[in-house]
GROMACS .gro file of C-alpha atoms in nm:
model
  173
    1UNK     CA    1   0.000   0.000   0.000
    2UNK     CA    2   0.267   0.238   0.100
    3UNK     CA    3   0.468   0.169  -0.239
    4UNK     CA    4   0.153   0.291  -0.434
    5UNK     CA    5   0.046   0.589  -0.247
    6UNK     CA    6   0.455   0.713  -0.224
    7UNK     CA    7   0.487   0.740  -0.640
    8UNK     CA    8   0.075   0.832  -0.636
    9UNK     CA    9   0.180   1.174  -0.388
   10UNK     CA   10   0.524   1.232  -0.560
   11UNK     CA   11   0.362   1.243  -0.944
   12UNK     CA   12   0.045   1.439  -0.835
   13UNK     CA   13   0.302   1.705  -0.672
   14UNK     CA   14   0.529   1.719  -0.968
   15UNK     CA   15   0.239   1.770  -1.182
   16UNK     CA   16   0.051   2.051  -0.930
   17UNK     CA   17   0.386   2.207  -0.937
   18UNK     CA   18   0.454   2.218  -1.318
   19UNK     CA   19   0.089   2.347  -1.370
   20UNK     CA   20   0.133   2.620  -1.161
   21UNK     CA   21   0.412   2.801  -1.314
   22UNK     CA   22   0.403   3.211  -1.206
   23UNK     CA   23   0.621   3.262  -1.477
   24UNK     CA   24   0.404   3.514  -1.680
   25UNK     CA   25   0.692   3.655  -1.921
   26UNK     CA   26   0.726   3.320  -2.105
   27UNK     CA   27   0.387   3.377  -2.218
   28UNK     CA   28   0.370   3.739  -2.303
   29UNK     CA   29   0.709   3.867  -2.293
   30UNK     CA   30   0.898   4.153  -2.071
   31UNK     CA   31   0.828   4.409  -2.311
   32UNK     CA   32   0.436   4.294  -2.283
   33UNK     CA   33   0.451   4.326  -1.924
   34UNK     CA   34   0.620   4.672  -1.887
   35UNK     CA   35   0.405   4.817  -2.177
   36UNK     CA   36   0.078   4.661  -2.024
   37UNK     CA   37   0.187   4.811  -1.705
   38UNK     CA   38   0.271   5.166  -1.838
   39UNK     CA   39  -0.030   5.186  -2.006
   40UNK     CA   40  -0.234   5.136  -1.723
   41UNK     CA   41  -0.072   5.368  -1.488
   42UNK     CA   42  -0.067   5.626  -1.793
   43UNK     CA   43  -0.510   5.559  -1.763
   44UNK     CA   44  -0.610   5.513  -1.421
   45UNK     CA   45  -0.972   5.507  -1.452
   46UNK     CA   46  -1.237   5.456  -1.217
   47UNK     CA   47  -1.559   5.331  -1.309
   48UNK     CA   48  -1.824   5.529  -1.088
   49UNK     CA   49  -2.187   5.539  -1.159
   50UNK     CA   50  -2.275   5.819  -0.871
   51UNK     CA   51  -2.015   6.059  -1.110
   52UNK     CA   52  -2.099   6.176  -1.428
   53UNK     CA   53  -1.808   6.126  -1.648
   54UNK     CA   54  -1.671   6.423  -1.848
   55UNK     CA   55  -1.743   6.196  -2.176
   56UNK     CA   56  -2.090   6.133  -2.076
   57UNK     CA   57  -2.416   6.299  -2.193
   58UNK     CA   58  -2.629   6.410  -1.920
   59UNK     CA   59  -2.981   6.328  -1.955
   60UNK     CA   60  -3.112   6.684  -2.028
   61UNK     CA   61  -3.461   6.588  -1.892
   62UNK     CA   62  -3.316   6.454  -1.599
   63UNK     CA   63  -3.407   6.596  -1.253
   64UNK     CA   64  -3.154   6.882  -1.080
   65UNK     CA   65  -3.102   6.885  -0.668
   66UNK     CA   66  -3.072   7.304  -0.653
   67UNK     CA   67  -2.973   7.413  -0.259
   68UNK     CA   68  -2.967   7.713  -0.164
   69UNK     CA   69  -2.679   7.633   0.070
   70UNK     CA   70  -2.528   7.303   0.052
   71UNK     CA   71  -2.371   7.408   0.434
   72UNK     CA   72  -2.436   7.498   0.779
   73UNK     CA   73  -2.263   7.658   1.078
   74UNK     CA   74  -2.476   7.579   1.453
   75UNK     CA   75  -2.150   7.764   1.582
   76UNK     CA   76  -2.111   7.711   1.929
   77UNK     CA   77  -2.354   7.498   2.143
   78UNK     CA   78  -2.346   7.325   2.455
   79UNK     CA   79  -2.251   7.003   2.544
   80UNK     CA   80  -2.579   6.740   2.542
   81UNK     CA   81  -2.771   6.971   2.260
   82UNK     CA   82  -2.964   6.859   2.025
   83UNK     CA   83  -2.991   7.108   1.709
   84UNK     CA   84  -3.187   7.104   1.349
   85UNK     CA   85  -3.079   7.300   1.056
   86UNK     CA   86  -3.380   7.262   0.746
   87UNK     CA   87  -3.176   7.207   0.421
   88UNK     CA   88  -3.395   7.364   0.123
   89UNK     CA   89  -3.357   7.287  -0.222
   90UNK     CA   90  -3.553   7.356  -0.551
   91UNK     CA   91  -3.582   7.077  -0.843
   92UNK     CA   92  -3.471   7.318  -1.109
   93UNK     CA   93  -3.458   7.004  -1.376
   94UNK     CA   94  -3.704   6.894  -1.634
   95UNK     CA   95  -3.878   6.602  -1.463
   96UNK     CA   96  -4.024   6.516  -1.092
   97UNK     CA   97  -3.771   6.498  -0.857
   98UNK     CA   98  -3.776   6.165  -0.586
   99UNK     CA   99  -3.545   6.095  -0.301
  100UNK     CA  100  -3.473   5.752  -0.271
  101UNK     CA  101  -3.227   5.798   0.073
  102UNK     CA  102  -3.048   6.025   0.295
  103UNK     CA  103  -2.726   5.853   0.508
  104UNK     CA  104  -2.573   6.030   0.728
  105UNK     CA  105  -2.214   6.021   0.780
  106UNK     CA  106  -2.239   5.957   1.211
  107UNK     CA  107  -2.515   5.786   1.421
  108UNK     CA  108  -2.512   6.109   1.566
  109UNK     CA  109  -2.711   6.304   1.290
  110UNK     CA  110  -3.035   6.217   1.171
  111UNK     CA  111  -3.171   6.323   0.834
  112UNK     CA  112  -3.525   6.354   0.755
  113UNK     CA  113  -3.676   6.473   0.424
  114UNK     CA  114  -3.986   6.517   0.147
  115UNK     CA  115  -4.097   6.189   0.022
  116UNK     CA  116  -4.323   6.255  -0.244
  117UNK     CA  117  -4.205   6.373  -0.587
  118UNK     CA  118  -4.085   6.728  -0.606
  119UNK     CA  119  -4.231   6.880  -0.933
  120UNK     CA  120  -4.023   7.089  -1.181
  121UNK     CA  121  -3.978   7.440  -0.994
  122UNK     CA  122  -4.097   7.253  -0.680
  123UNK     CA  123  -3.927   7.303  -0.388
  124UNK     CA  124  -3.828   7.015  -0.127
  125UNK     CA  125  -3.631   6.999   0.219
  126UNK     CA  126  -3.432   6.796   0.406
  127UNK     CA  127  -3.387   6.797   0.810
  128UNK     CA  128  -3.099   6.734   0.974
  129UNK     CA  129  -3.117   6.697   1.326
  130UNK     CA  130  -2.718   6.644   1.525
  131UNK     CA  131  -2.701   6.505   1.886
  132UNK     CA  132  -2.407   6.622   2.074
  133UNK     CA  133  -2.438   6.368   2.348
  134UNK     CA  134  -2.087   6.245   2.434
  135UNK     CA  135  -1.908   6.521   2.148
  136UNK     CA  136  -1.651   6.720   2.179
  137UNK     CA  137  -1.466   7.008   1.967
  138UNK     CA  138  -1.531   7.098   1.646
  139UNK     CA  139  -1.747   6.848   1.421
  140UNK     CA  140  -1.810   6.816   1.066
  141UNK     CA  141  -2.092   6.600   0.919
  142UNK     CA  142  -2.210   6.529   0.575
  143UNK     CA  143  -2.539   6.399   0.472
  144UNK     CA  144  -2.551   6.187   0.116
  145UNK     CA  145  -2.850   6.242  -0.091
  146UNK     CA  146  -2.932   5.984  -0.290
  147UNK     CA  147  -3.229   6.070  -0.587
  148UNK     CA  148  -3.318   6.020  -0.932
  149UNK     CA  149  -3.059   6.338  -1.057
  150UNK     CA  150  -2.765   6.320  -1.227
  151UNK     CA  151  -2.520   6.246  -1.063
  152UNK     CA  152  -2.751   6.080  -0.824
  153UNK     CA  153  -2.609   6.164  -0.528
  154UNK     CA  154  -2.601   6.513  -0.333
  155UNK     CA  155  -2.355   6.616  -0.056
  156UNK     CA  156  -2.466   6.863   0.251
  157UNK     CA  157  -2.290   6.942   0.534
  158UNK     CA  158  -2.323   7.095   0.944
  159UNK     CA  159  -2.064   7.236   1.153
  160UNK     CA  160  -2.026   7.328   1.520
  161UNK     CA  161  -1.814   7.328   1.799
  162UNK     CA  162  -1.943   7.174   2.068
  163UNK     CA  163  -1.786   7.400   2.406
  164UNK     CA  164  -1.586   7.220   2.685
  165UNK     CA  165  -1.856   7.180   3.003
  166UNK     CA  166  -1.610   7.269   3.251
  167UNK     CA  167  -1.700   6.972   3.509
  168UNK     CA  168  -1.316   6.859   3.433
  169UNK     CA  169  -1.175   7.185   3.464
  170UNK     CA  170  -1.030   7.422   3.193
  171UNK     CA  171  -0.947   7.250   2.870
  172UNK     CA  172  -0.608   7.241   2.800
  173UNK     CA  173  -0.452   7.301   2.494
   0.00000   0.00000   0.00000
C-alpha cells in the first residue's frame, strides 16, 4: 500500500507544481509586461456610476437637486444639545424629482426629508437633526443624498463646535 500511495503523492506534486508556473513573461514577454503596465498607470480610470463622467451625456430631462446652501454653521452649542438645521432645495430640472435615501455620515445626525415627488420648480427639504451627546470640539458631518438626478447623489454638510462643560476643569490646549 505504501509503495503505491509514495509514487501516487510524488507524481500528483510534480504535476501541481509544473501546472502552476508564475512565470508570466514566457507567455507574453517583458516588453508585454512593462508596456501593459505603463499603459495602465498612464489611464487610471475609475468606473463610478454616482459621477458623471466628463465623456458622458447628461440626460437633459433629468431631474436637478438646486440648494440654496449646501452648508451649515450651529456655531457654538453646549454640550448634550440637540440642534436642526432645514436644508432647502428647488428641483430646477425637467422632470419630478424623488429621493430615494439620505445617510448620514455619524449615528449622531439624523436626516429627515420630502418623500413625495418634487415637481419641476418645486421646492423640497431635508432635516438634519445632530445630537451632541458624548461630542466634543469641532465636528463636521455630511449627509448623502441619494435621488433620481444626475449624478444621483447630493452632498450637505453641518458644523459646530461643541464648548468644553467645565465639570473637568479648563481645557487644555
Amino acid at each position: 500500500m505504501k509503495r503505491i500511495l509514495f509514487p501516487s503523492f510524488l507524481l500528483a506534486g510534480a504535476l501541481l507544481a509544473g501546472a502552476c508556473s508564475n512565470d508570466k513573461t514566457a507567455e507574453v514577454g517583458t516588453e508585454g509586461m512593462n508596456a501593459a503596465a505603463t499603459e495602465a498607470a498612464a489611464n487610471p480610470t475609475v468606473d463610478n456610476p454616482n459621477v458623471t463622467a466628463e465623456t458622458e451625456v447628461a440626460n437633459p430631462n433629468a431631474p436637478v437637486m438646486t440648494f440654496a446652501k449646501t452648508e451649515h454653521d450651529f456655531g457654538d452649542i453646549k454640550p448634550g444639545a440637540v440642534v436642526k438645521h432645514t436644508f432647502e432645495f428647488t428641483n430646477t430640472g425637467k422632470t419630478p424629482l424623488l429621493i430615494e435615501n439620505a445617510q448620514a455620515s455619524c449615528g449622531c445626525t439624523t436626516p429627515s426629508w420630502t418623500k413625495e415627488p418634487v415637481q419641476p420648480g418645486g421646492k423640497g427639504t431635508i432635516e438634519v437633526q445632530f445630537d451632541s451627546h458624548g461630542k466634543s470640539g469641532i465636528q463636521n458631518k455630511q449627509v448623502a443624498v441619494r435621488a433620481n438626478t444626475t449624478p444621483s447623489i447630493n452632498q450637505i454638510s453641518i458644523k459646530t463646535n461643541i464648548l468644553p462643560d467645565g465639570e473637568q476643569g479648563p481645557v487644555r490646549q
